[in-house]
JSON list of C-alpha atoms and ligand atoms in Angstrom, two decimals:
[
{"chain": "A", "resi": 133, "resn": "MET", "atom": "CA", "xyz": [0.00, 0.00, 0.00]},
{"chain": "A", "resi": 134, "resn": "SER", "atom": "CA", "xyz": [1.38, 3.39, -0.87]},
{"chain": "A", "resi": 135, "resn": "LEU", "atom": "CA", "xyz": [2.11, 5.88, 1.86]},
{"chain": "A", "resi": 136, "resn": "PHE", "atom": "CA", "xyz": [-0.65, 8.07, 0.48]},
{"chain": "A", "resi": 137, "resn": "ALA", "atom": "CA", "xyz": [-3.43, 5.50, 0.24]},
{"chain": "A", "resi": 138, "resn": "GLU", "atom": "CA", "xyz": [-4.47, 6.05, 3.86]},
{"chain": "A", "resi": 139, "resn": "CYS", "atom": "CA", "xyz": [-6.21, 9.43, 4.03]},
{"chain": "A", "resi": 140, "resn": "PRO", "atom": "CA", "xyz": [-5.14, 11.24, 0.90]},
{"chain": "A", "resi": 141, "resn": "LEU", "atom": "CA", "xyz": [-6.47, 14.66, -0.06]},
{"chain": "A", "resi": 142, "resn": "ASP", "atom": "CA", "xyz": [-7.56, 14.57, -3.63]},
{"chain": "A", "resi": 143, "resn": "LEU", "atom": "CA", "xyz": [-5.72, 17.46, -5.27]},
{"chain": "A", "resi": 144, "resn": "PRO", "atom": "CA", "xyz": [-4.26, 16.93, -8.74]},
{"chain": "A", "resi": 145, "resn": "ASP", "atom": "CA", "xyz": [-0.46, 17.10, -9.01]},
{"chain": "A", "resi": 146, "resn": "ALA", "atom": "CA", "xyz": [-0.14, 16.94, -5.21]},
{"chain": "A", "resi": 147, "resn": "GLU", "atom": "CA", "xyz": [0.53, 14.26, -2.63]},
{"chain": "A", "resi": 148, "resn": "LEU", "atom": "CA", "xyz": [-0.97, 15.34, 0.65]},
{"chain": "A", "resi": 149, "resn": "ARG", "atom": "CA", "xyz": [-1.83, 13.26, 3.65]},
{"chain": "A", "resi": 150, "resn": "LEU", "atom": "CA", "xyz": [-3.49, 14.72, 6.75]},
{"chain": "A", "resi": 151, "resn": "LEU", "atom": "CA", "xyz": [-3.43, 12.76, 9.99]},
{"chain": "A", "resi": 152, "resn": "PRO", "atom": "CA", "xyz": [-5.68, 14.50, 12.55]},
{"chain": "A", "resi": 153, "resn": "GLY", "atom": "CA", "xyz": [-4.95, 13.34, 16.11]},
{"chain": "A", "resi": 154, "resn": "TRP", "atom": "CA", "xyz": [-1.56, 11.95, 15.11]},
{"chain": "A", "resi": 155, "resn": "VAL", "atom": "CA", "xyz": [-0.56, 12.45, 18.75]},
{"chain": "A", "resi": 156, "resn": "THR", "atom": "CA", "xyz": [-2.98, 12.45, 21.68]},
{"chain": "A", "resi": 157, "resn": "ALA", "atom": "CA", "xyz": [-4.11, 15.80, 23.06]},
{"chain": "A", "resi": 158, "resn": "GLU", "atom": "CA", "xyz": [-2.28, 15.05, 26.33]},
{"chain": "A", "resi": 159, "resn": "GLU", "atom": "CA", "xyz": [1.04, 14.44, 24.61]},
{"chain": "A", "resi": 160, "resn": "ALA", "atom": "CA", "xyz": [0.53, 17.40, 22.29]},
{"chain": "A", "resi": 161, "resn": "ASP", "atom": "CA", "xyz": [-0.18, 19.59, 25.37]},
{"chain": "A", "resi": 162, "resn": "ARG", "atom": "CA", "xyz": [3.10, 18.47, 26.96]},
{"chain": "A", "resi": 163, "resn": "TRP", "atom": "CA", "xyz": [5.13, 19.06, 23.78]},
{"chain": "A", "resi": 164, "resn": "LEU", "atom": "CA", "xyz": [3.58, 22.50, 23.28]},
{"chain": "A", "resi": 165, "resn": "ALA", "atom": "CA", "xyz": [4.25, 23.65, 26.86]},
{"chain": "A", "resi": 166, "resn": "GLN", "atom": "CA", "xyz": [7.84, 22.41, 26.84]},
{"chain": "A", "resi": 167, "resn": "LEU", "atom": "CA", "xyz": [8.66, 23.83, 23.40]},
{"chain": "A", "resi": 168, "resn": "LEU", "atom": "CA", "xyz": [7.18, 27.22, 24.27]},
{"chain": "A", "resi": 169, "resn": "ALA", "atom": "CA", "xyz": [9.26, 27.30, 27.45]},
{"chain": "A", "resi": 170, "resn": "GLU", "atom": "CA", "xyz": [12.60, 26.14, 26.05]},
{"chain": "A", "resi": 171, "resn": "THR", "atom": "CA", "xyz": [12.80, 27.60, 22.52]},
{"chain": "A", "resi": 172, "resn": "PRO", "atom": "CA", "xyz": [15.04, 30.66, 21.97]},
{"chain": "A", "resi": 173, "resn": "TRP", "atom": "CA", "xyz": [12.69, 32.44, 19.53]},
{"chain": "A", "resi": 174, "resn": "GLU", "atom": "CA", "xyz": [13.89, 34.81, 16.85]},
{"chain": "A", "resi": 175, "resn": "GLN", "atom": "CA", "xyz": [12.00, 37.26, 14.65]},
{"chain": "A", "resi": 176, "resn": "PRO", "atom": "CA", "xyz": [13.98, 37.67, 11.42]},
{"chain": "A", "resi": 177, "resn": "GLN", "atom": "CA", "xyz": [13.72, 40.81, 9.31]},
{"chain": "A", "resi": 178, "resn": "VAL", "atom": "CA", "xyz": [13.03, 40.65, 5.61]},
{"chain": "A", "resi": 179, "resn": "VAL", "atom": "CA", "xyz": [13.95, 43.46, 3.24]},
{"chain": "A", "resi": 180, "resn": "LEU", "atom": "CA", "xyz": [11.25, 44.36, 0.71]},
{"chain": "A", "resi": 181, "resn": "HIS", "atom": "CA", "xyz": [11.75, 47.28, -1.71]},
{"chain": "A", "resi": 182, "resn": "GLY", "atom": "CA", "xyz": [14.58, 48.57, 0.46]},
{"chain": "A", "resi": 183, "resn": "ARG", "atom": "CA", "xyz": [12.58, 48.51, 3.70]},
{"chain": "A", "resi": 184, "resn": "ALA", "atom": "CA", "xyz": [13.10, 46.04, 6.56]},
{"chain": "A", "resi": 185, "resn": "TYR", "atom": "CA", "xyz": [10.06, 44.27, 8.04]},
{"chain": "A", "resi": 186, "resn": "ALA", "atom": "CA", "xyz": [9.95, 41.82, 10.93]},
{"chain": "A", "resi": 187, "resn": "VAL", "atom": "CA", "xyz": [8.33, 38.53, 9.82]},
{"chain": "A", "resi": 188, "resn": "PRO", "atom": "CA", "xyz": [4.86, 38.20, 11.43]},
{"chain": "A", "resi": 189, "resn": "ARG", "atom": "CA", "xyz": [5.72, 35.18, 13.63]},
{"chain": "A", "resi": 190, "resn": "LEU", "atom": "CA", "xyz": [8.59, 33.85, 15.72]},
{"chain": "A", "resi": 191, "resn": "VAL", "atom": "CA", "xyz": [10.90, 31.13, 14.39]},
{"chain": "A", "resi": 192, "resn": "ALA", "atom": "CA", "xyz": [13.71, 28.74, 15.34]},
{"chain": "A", "resi": 193, "resn": "TRP", "atom": "CA", "xyz": [15.71, 26.30, 13.17]},
{"chain": "A", "resi": 194, "resn": "TYR", "atom": "CA", "xyz": [17.18, 23.09, 14.59]},
{"chain": "A", "resi": 195, "resn": "GLY", "atom": "CA", "xyz": [19.11, 20.41, 12.77]},
{"chain": "A", "resi": 196, "resn": "ASP", "atom": "CA", "xyz": [22.17, 18.26, 12.25]},
{"chain": "A", "resi": 197, "resn": "PRO", "atom": "CA", "xyz": [25.49, 20.12, 12.02]},
{"chain": "A", "resi": 198, "resn": "GLY", "atom": "CA", "xyz": [25.80, 21.59, 8.53]},
{"chain": "A", "resi": 199, "resn": "ALA", "atom": "CA", "xyz": [22.05, 21.51, 7.81]},
{"chain": "A", "resi": 200, "resn": "ARG", "atom": "CA", "xyz": [21.95, 25.21, 6.96]},
{"chain": "A", "resi": 201, "resn": "TYR", "atom": "CA", "xyz": [18.62, 26.45, 5.68]},
{"chain": "A", "resi": 202, "resn": "ARG", "atom": "CA", "xyz": [17.65, 29.60, 3.85]},
{"chain": "A", "resi": 203, "resn": "TYR", "atom": "CA", "xyz": [14.30, 31.15, 4.81]},
{"chain": "A", "resi": 204, "resn": "SER", "atom": "CA", "xyz": [13.07, 34.76, 4.93]},
{"chain": "A", "resi": 205, "resn": "GLY", "atom": "CA", "xyz": [16.02, 35.59, 2.71]},
{"chain": "A", "resi": 206, "resn": "LEU", "atom": "CA", "xyz": [18.68, 34.59, 5.26]},
{"chain": "A", "resi": 207, "resn": "CYS", "atom": "CA", "xyz": [20.85, 31.54, 5.76]},
{"chain": "A", "resi": 208, "resn": "HIS", "atom": "CA", "xyz": [20.33, 29.99, 9.20]},
{"chain": "A", "resi": 209, "resn": "GLU", "atom": "CA", "xyz": [22.79, 27.79, 11.10]},
{"chain": "A", "resi": 210, "resn": "PRO", "atom": "CA", "xyz": [20.98, 25.01, 12.94]},
{"chain": "A", "resi": 211, "resn": "ARG", "atom": "CA", "xyz": [20.70, 24.84, 16.70]},
{"chain": "A", "resi": 212, "resn": "PRO", "atom": "CA", "xyz": [21.51, 21.36, 18.00]},
{"chain": "A", "resi": 213, "resn": "TRP", "atom": "CA", "xyz": [18.58, 18.95, 18.52]},
{"chain": "A", "resi": 214, "resn": "THR", "atom": "CA", "xyz": [17.09, 19.08, 22.02]},
{"chain": "A", "resi": 215, "resn": "PRO", "atom": "CA", "xyz": [16.09, 15.72, 23.56]},
{"chain": "A", "resi": 216, "resn": "LEU", "atom": "CA", "xyz": [12.40, 16.53, 22.98]},
{"chain": "A", "resi": 217, "resn": "LEU", "atom": "CA", "xyz": [12.85, 17.56, 19.32]},
{"chain": "A", "resi": 218, "resn": "ALA", "atom": "CA", "xyz": [15.07, 14.52, 18.65]},
{"chain": "A", "resi": 219, "resn": "GLY", "atom": "CA", "xyz": [12.33, 12.27, 20.08]},
{"chain": "A", "resi": 220, "resn": "ILE", "atom": "CA", "xyz": [9.60, 13.91, 17.98]},
{"chain": "A", "resi": 221, "resn": "ARG", "atom": "CA", "xyz": [11.85, 13.61, 14.91]},
{"chain": "A", "resi": 222, "resn": "ARG", "atom": "CA", "xyz": [12.13, 9.82, 15.43]},
{"chain": "A", "resi": 223, "resn": "ARG", "atom": "CA", "xyz": [8.34, 9.50, 15.60]},
{"chain": "A", "resi": 224, "resn": "VAL", "atom": "CA", "xyz": [7.84, 11.59, 12.44]},
{"chain": "A", "resi": 225, "resn": "GLU", "atom": "CA", "xyz": [10.56, 9.61, 10.60]},
{"chain": "A", "resi": 226, "resn": "ALA", "atom": "CA", "xyz": [8.84, 6.33, 11.52]},
{"chain": "A", "resi": 227, "resn": "GLU", "atom": "CA", "xyz": [5.54, 7.69, 10.17]},
{"chain": "A", "resi": 228, "resn": "CYS", "atom": "CA", "xyz": [7.01, 9.01, 6.91]},
{"chain": "A", "resi": 229, "resn": "GLY", "atom": "CA", "xyz": [9.60, 6.29, 6.22]},
{"chain": "A", "resi": 230, "resn": "GLN", "atom": "CA", "xyz": [12.39, 8.76, 5.55]},
{"chain": "A", "resi": 231, "resn": "PRO", "atom": "CA", "xyz": [15.02, 10.65, 7.57]},
{"chain": "A", "resi": 232, "resn": "PHE", "atom": "CA", "xyz": [14.93, 14.37, 8.36]},
{"chain": "A", "resi": 233, "resn": "ASN", "atom": "CA", "xyz": [17.94, 16.51, 9.29]},
{"chain": "A", "resi": 234, "resn": "GLY", "atom": "CA", "xyz": [16.21, 19.72, 10.27]},
{"chain": "A", "resi": 235, "resn": "VAL", "atom": "CA", "xyz": [13.03, 21.18, 11.74]},
{"chain": "A", "resi": 236, "resn": "LEU", "atom": "CA", "xyz": [11.69, 24.72, 11.40]},
{"chain": "A", "resi": 237, "resn": "LEU", "atom": "CA", "xyz": [9.58, 25.92, 14.32]},
{"chain": "A", "resi": 238, "resn": "ASN", "atom": "CA", "xyz": [7.04, 28.66, 13.62]},
{"chain": "A", "resi": 239, "resn": "TYR", "atom": "CA", "xyz": [5.22, 30.26, 16.54]},
{"chain": "A", "resi": 240, "resn": "TYR", "atom": "CA", "xyz": [2.01, 32.13, 15.69]},
{"chain": "A", "resi": 241, "resn": "ARG", "atom": "CA", "xyz": [1.26, 34.22, 18.79]},
{"chain": "A", "resi": 242, "resn": "GLY", "atom": "CA", "xyz": [-2.27, 35.12, 17.65]},
{"chain": "A", "resi": 243, "resn": "GLY", "atom": "CA", "xyz": [-4.46, 35.67, 14.61]},
{"chain": "A", "resi": 244, "resn": "GLN", "atom": "CA", "xyz": [-2.28, 38.51, 13.29]},
{"chain": "A", "resi": 245, "resn": "ASP", "atom": "CA", "xyz": [0.73, 36.20, 13.02]},
{"chain": "A", "resi": 246, "resn": "SER", "atom": "CA", "xyz": [0.81, 34.50, 9.63]},
{"chain": "A", "resi": 247, "resn": "MET", "atom": "CA", "xyz": [2.84, 33.02, 6.78]},
{"chain": "A", "resi": 248, "resn": "GLY", "atom": "CA", "xyz": [2.38, 34.35, 3.25]},
{"chain": "A", "resi": 249, "resn": "TRP", "atom": "CA", "xyz": [2.00, 32.36, 0.03]},
{"chain": "A", "resi": 250, "resn": "HIS", "atom": "CA", "xyz": [5.06, 30.22, -0.77]},
{"chain": "A", "resi": 251, "resn": "SER", "atom": "CA", "xyz": [6.20, 26.74, -1.73]},
{"chain": "A", "resi": 252, "resn": "ASP", "atom": "CA", "xyz": [8.77, 24.75, 0.20]},
{"chain": "A", "resi": 253, "resn": "ASP", "atom": "CA", "xyz": [10.87, 24.58, -2.95]},
{"chain": "A", "resi": 254, "resn": "GLU", "atom": "CA", "xyz": [14.27, 25.87, -1.87]},
{"chain": "A", "resi": 255, "resn": "PRO", "atom": "CA", "xyz": [16.97, 24.18, -3.97]},
{"chain": "A", "resi": 256, "resn": "GLU", "atom": "CA", "xyz": [18.60, 22.61, -0.90]},
{"chain": "A", "resi": 257, "resn": "LEU", "atom": "CA", "xyz": [15.46, 20.48, -0.36]},
{"chain": "A", "resi": 258, "resn": "GLY", "atom": "CA", "xyz": [15.83, 18.75, -3.73]},
{"chain": "A", "resi": 259, "resn": "LEU", "atom": "CA", "xyz": [13.26, 18.16, -6.46]},
{"chain": "A", "resi": 260, "resn": "ARG", "atom": "CA", "xyz": [10.42, 16.29, -4.76]},
{"chain": "A", "resi": 261, "resn": "PRO", "atom": "CA", "xyz": [10.81, 17.11, -1.07]},
{"chain": "A", "resi": 262, "resn": "LEU", "atom": "CA", "xyz": [8.78, 15.37, 1.61]},
{"chain": "A", "resi": 263, "resn": "VAL", "atom": "CA", "xyz": [7.90, 17.89, 4.32]},
{"chain": "A", "resi": 264, "resn": "ALA", "atom": "CA", "xyz": [6.10, 16.76, 7.47]},
{"chain": "A", "resi": 265, "resn": "SER", "atom": "CA", "xyz": [4.24, 19.44, 9.40]},
{"chain": "A", "resi": 266, "resn": "LEU", "atom": "CA", "xyz": [3.14, 18.94, 13.02]},
{"chain": "A", "resi": 267, "resn": "SER", "atom": "CA", "xyz": [0.66, 21.41, 14.51]},
{"chain": "A", "resi": 268, "resn": "LEU", "atom": "CA", "xyz": [0.31, 22.14, 18.23]},
{"chain": "A", "resi": 269, "resn": "GLY", "atom": "CA", "xyz": [-2.03, 24.62, 19.91]},
{"chain": "A", "resi": 270, "resn": "GLY", "atom": "CA", "xyz": [-4.78, 26.70, 18.31]},
{"chain": "A", "resi": 271, "resn": "THR", "atom": "CA", "xyz": [-6.35, 25.51, 15.04]},
{"chain": "A", "resi": 272, "resn": "ARG", "atom": "CA", "xyz": [-5.44, 27.59, 11.97]},
{"chain": "A", "resi": 273, "resn": "ARG", "atom": "CA", "xyz": [-6.59, 27.37, 8.36]},
{"chain": "A", "resi": 274, "resn": "PHE", "atom": "CA", "xyz": [-4.01, 26.20, 5.81]},
{"chain": "A", "resi": 275, "resn": "ASP", "atom": "CA", "xyz": [-4.80, 27.29, 2.24]},
{"chain": "A", "resi": 276, "resn": "LEU", "atom": "CA", "xyz": [-3.55, 25.85, -1.05]},
{"chain": "A", "resi": 277, "resn": "ARG", "atom": "CA", "xyz": [-3.50, 27.44, -4.49]},
{"chain": "A", "resi": 278, "resn": "ARG", "atom": "CA", "xyz": [-1.86, 26.50, -7.75]},
{"chain": "A", "resi": 279, "resn": "LYS", "atom": "CA", "xyz": [1.36, 28.32, -8.59]},
{"chain": "A", "resi": 280, "resn": "GLY", "atom": "CA", "xyz": [0.50, 31.24, -10.85]},
{"chain": "A", "resi": 281, "resn": "ALA", "atom": "CA", "xyz": [-3.14, 31.37, -9.66]},
{"chain": "A", "resi": 282, "resn": "THR", "atom": "CA", "xyz": [-4.76, 33.62, -7.07]},
{"chain": "A", "resi": 283, "resn": "ARG", "atom": "CA", "xyz": [-7.83, 31.48, -6.16]},
{"chain": "A", "resi": 284, "resn": "ILE", "atom": "CA", "xyz": [-7.65, 29.30, -3.07]},
{"chain": "A", "resi": 285, "resn": "GLU", "atom": "CA", "xyz": [-8.52, 25.79, -4.27]},
{"chain": "A", "resi": 286, "resn": "HIS", "atom": "CA", "xyz": [-8.44, 23.94, -1.01]},
{"chain": "A", "resi": 287, "resn": "SER", "atom": "CA", "xyz": [-8.25, 24.71, 2.70]},
{"chain": "A", "resi": 288, "resn": "LEU", "atom": "CA", "xyz": [-7.49, 22.43, 5.62]},
{"chain": "A", "resi": 289, "resn": "LEU", "atom": "CA", "xyz": [-7.89, 22.97, 9.33]},
{"chain": "A", "resi": 290, "resn": "LEU", "atom": "CA", "xyz": [-4.67, 22.07, 11.12]},
{"chain": "A", "resi": 291, "resn": "GLU", "atom": "CA", "xyz": [-5.64, 21.02, 14.62]},
{"chain": "A", "resi": 292, "resn": "HIS", "atom": "CA", "xyz": [-3.71, 20.35, 17.81]},
{"chain": "A", "resi": 293, "resn": "GLY", "atom": "CA", "xyz": [-1.73, 17.13, 17.36]},
{"chain": "A", "resi": 294, "resn": "SER", "atom": "CA", "xyz": [-2.28, 16.78, 13.60]},
{"chain": "A", "resi": 295, "resn": "LEU", "atom": "CA", "xyz": [0.41, 15.83, 11.09]},
{"chain": "A", "resi": 296, "resn": "LEU", "atom": "CA", "xyz": [0.27, 17.02, 7.46]},
{"chain": "A", "resi": 297, "resn": "VAL", "atom": "CA", "xyz": [2.62, 15.28, 5.04]},
{"chain": "A", "resi": 298, "resn": "MET", "atom": "CA", "xyz": [3.36, 17.00, 1.72]},
{"chain": "A", "resi": 299, "resn": "ALA", "atom": "CA", "xyz": [5.32, 14.98, -0.82]},
{"chain": "A", "resi": 300, "resn": "GLY", "atom": "CA", "xyz": [5.95, 14.23, -4.49]},
{"chain": "A", "resi": 301, "resn": "ALA", "atom": "CA", "xyz": [5.44, 17.16, -6.83]},
{"chain": "A", "resi": 302, "resn": "THR", "atom": "CA", "xyz": [3.27, 19.15, -4.36]},
{"chain": "A", "resi": 303, "resn": "GLN", "atom": "CA", "xyz": [5.81, 21.95, -3.88]},
{"chain": "A", "resi": 304, "resn": "HIS", "atom": "CA", "xyz": [6.41, 22.15, -7.64]},
{"chain": "A", "resi": 305, "resn": "HIS", "atom": "CA", "xyz": [2.76, 22.83, -8.49]},
{"chain": "A", "resi": 306, "resn": "TRP", "atom": "CA", "xyz": [1.20, 24.33, -5.35]},
{"chain": "A", "resi": 307, "resn": "GLN", "atom": "CA", "xyz": [1.67, 27.17, -2.88]},
{"chain": "A", "resi": 308, "resn": "HIS", "atom": "CA", "xyz": [0.38, 27.32, 0.69]},
{"chain": "A", "resi": 309, "resn": "GLN", "atom": "CA", "xyz": [-0.28, 30.01, 3.31]},
{"chain": "A", "resi": 310, "resn": "VAL", "atom": "CA", "xyz": [-1.50, 30.51, 6.86]},
{"chain": "A", "resi": 311, "resn": "ALA", "atom": "CA", "xyz": [-3.45, 33.76, 6.52]},
{"chain": "A", "resi": 312, "resn": "LYS", "atom": "CA", "xyz": [-4.07, 36.36, 9.20]},
{"chain": "A", "resi": 313, "resn": "THR", "atom": "CA", "xyz": [-7.48, 36.10, 10.84]},
{"chain": "A", "resi": 314, "resn": "ARG", "atom": "CA", "xyz": [-9.62, 38.44, 12.93]},
{"chain": "A", "resi": 315, "resn": "GLN", "atom": "CA", "xyz": [-11.26, 35.45, 14.60]},
{"chain": "A", "resi": 316, "resn": "ALA", "atom": "CA", "xyz": [-10.09, 34.77, 18.12]},
{"chain": "A", "resi": 317, "resn": "CYS", "atom": "CA", "xyz": [-7.53, 31.99, 18.05]},
{"chain": "A", "resi": 318, "resn": "ALA", "atom": "CA", "xyz": [-5.14, 30.49, 20.55]},
{"chain": "A", "resi": 319, "resn": "SER", "atom": "CA", "xyz": [-1.42, 30.65, 19.89]},
{"chain": "A", "resi": 320, "resn": "ARG", "atom": "CA", "xyz": [-0.07, 27.89, 17.66]},
{"chain": "A", "resi": 321, "resn": "LEU", "atom": "CA", "xyz": [3.24, 26.16, 17.16]},
{"chain": "A", "resi": 322, "resn": "ASN", "atom": "CA", "xyz": [4.05, 24.44, 13.87]},
{"chain": "A", "resi": 323, "resn": "LEU", "atom": "CA", "xyz": [7.05, 22.18, 13.30]},
{"chain": "A", "resi": 324, "resn": "THR", "atom": "CA", "xyz": [8.04, 21.36, 9.71]},
{"chain": "A", "resi": 325, "resn": "PHE", "atom": "CA", "xyz": [10.52, 18.51, 9.42]},
{"chain": "A", "resi": 326, "resn": "ARG", "atom": "CA", "xyz": [12.77, 18.73, 6.36]},
{"chain": "A", "resi": 327, "resn": "LEU", "atom": "CA", "xyz": [15.67, 16.95, 4.71]},
{"chain": "A", "resi": 328, "resn": "ILE", "atom": "CA", "xyz": [18.39, 19.33, 3.53]},
{"chain": "A", "resi": 329, "resn": "ARG", "atom": "CA", "xyz": [20.13, 17.53, 0.68]},
{"chain": "A", "resi": 330, "resn": "SER", "atom": "CA", "xyz": [22.78, 20.09, -0.09]},
{"chain": "A", "resi": 331, "resn": "PRO", "atom": "CA", "xyz": [24.24, 22.92, 1.99]},
{"chain": "A", "resi": 332, "resn": "ALA", "atom": "CA", "xyz": [22.64, 26.32, 1.38]},
{"chain": "B", "resi": 293, "resn": "AKG", "atom": "O1", "xyz": [2.37, 26.85, 9.93]},
{"chain": "B", "resi": 293, "resn": "AKG", "atom": "C1", "xyz": [2.12, 26.09, 9.00]},
{"chain": "B", "resi": 293, "resn": "AKG", "atom": "O2", "xyz": [1.24, 25.23, 9.04]},
{"chain": "B", "resi": 293, "resn": "AKG", "atom": "C2", "xyz": [2.90, 26.21, 7.71]},
{"chain": "B", "resi": 293, "resn": "AKG", "atom": "C3", "xyz": [4.36, 26.42, 7.90]},
{"chain": "B", "resi": 293, "resn": "AKG", "atom": "C4", "xyz": [5.08, 26.46, 6.58]},
{"chain": "B", "resi": 293, "resn": "AKG", "atom": "O3", "xyz": [4.49, 26.47, 5.55]},
{"chain": "B", "resi": 293, "resn": "AKG", "atom": "C5", "xyz": [6.54, 26.45, 6.54]},
{"chain": "B", "resi": 293, "resn": "AKG", "atom": "O4", "xyz": [7.21, 26.45, 7.60]},
{"chain": "B", "resi": 293, "resn": "AKG", "atom": "O5", "xyz": [7.10, 26.44, 5.43]},
{"chain": "B", "resi": 294, "resn": "MN", "atom": "MN1", "xyz": [5.79, 26.01, 3.85]}
]
């Protein structure tokens, strides 16, 4: 049985698998509390049209030595795996059947924190990257649109303890975002596990 036969989302040219309740709420609560307490958050600046803006969320990048990753226009050296992140990595690797050498943590403090349209298609991830995304905390909407289009074709709710696996040609054909919302929402932590194939 293929990895994606289980609960696939039927989008053409994409391989998406959403596992709600991938970890129990109790375990997800523990992971969230510990990660919020122990993560040294950063808020990178991006330069757009000559002006610097702070990204609208907090981030941290962990990984194996040498797993440098470029996001928000900057190259980031990895922090060493903590025992908790190393343990979560093993569980995600067992689920996905492939290794990961880095994880990007994104902390959305409230509805005004967000991530704009993009694909996880940095060259260092290779051609058909498998990215596994674990969500902890408040539910947020995750939108998908085809590259080159403006219409949202599909939206998912990423709940506490859910795992979203994006694979195959997904990043080649599709973009995703977590849009700002005026609705009340609890803070949310997202962990995207990645395999850096070549140094940035
Ligand atoms: O927060 C999310 O669910 C998405 C995060 C994301 O797209 C990324 O880190 O590249
Ligand atoms: Mn992404």
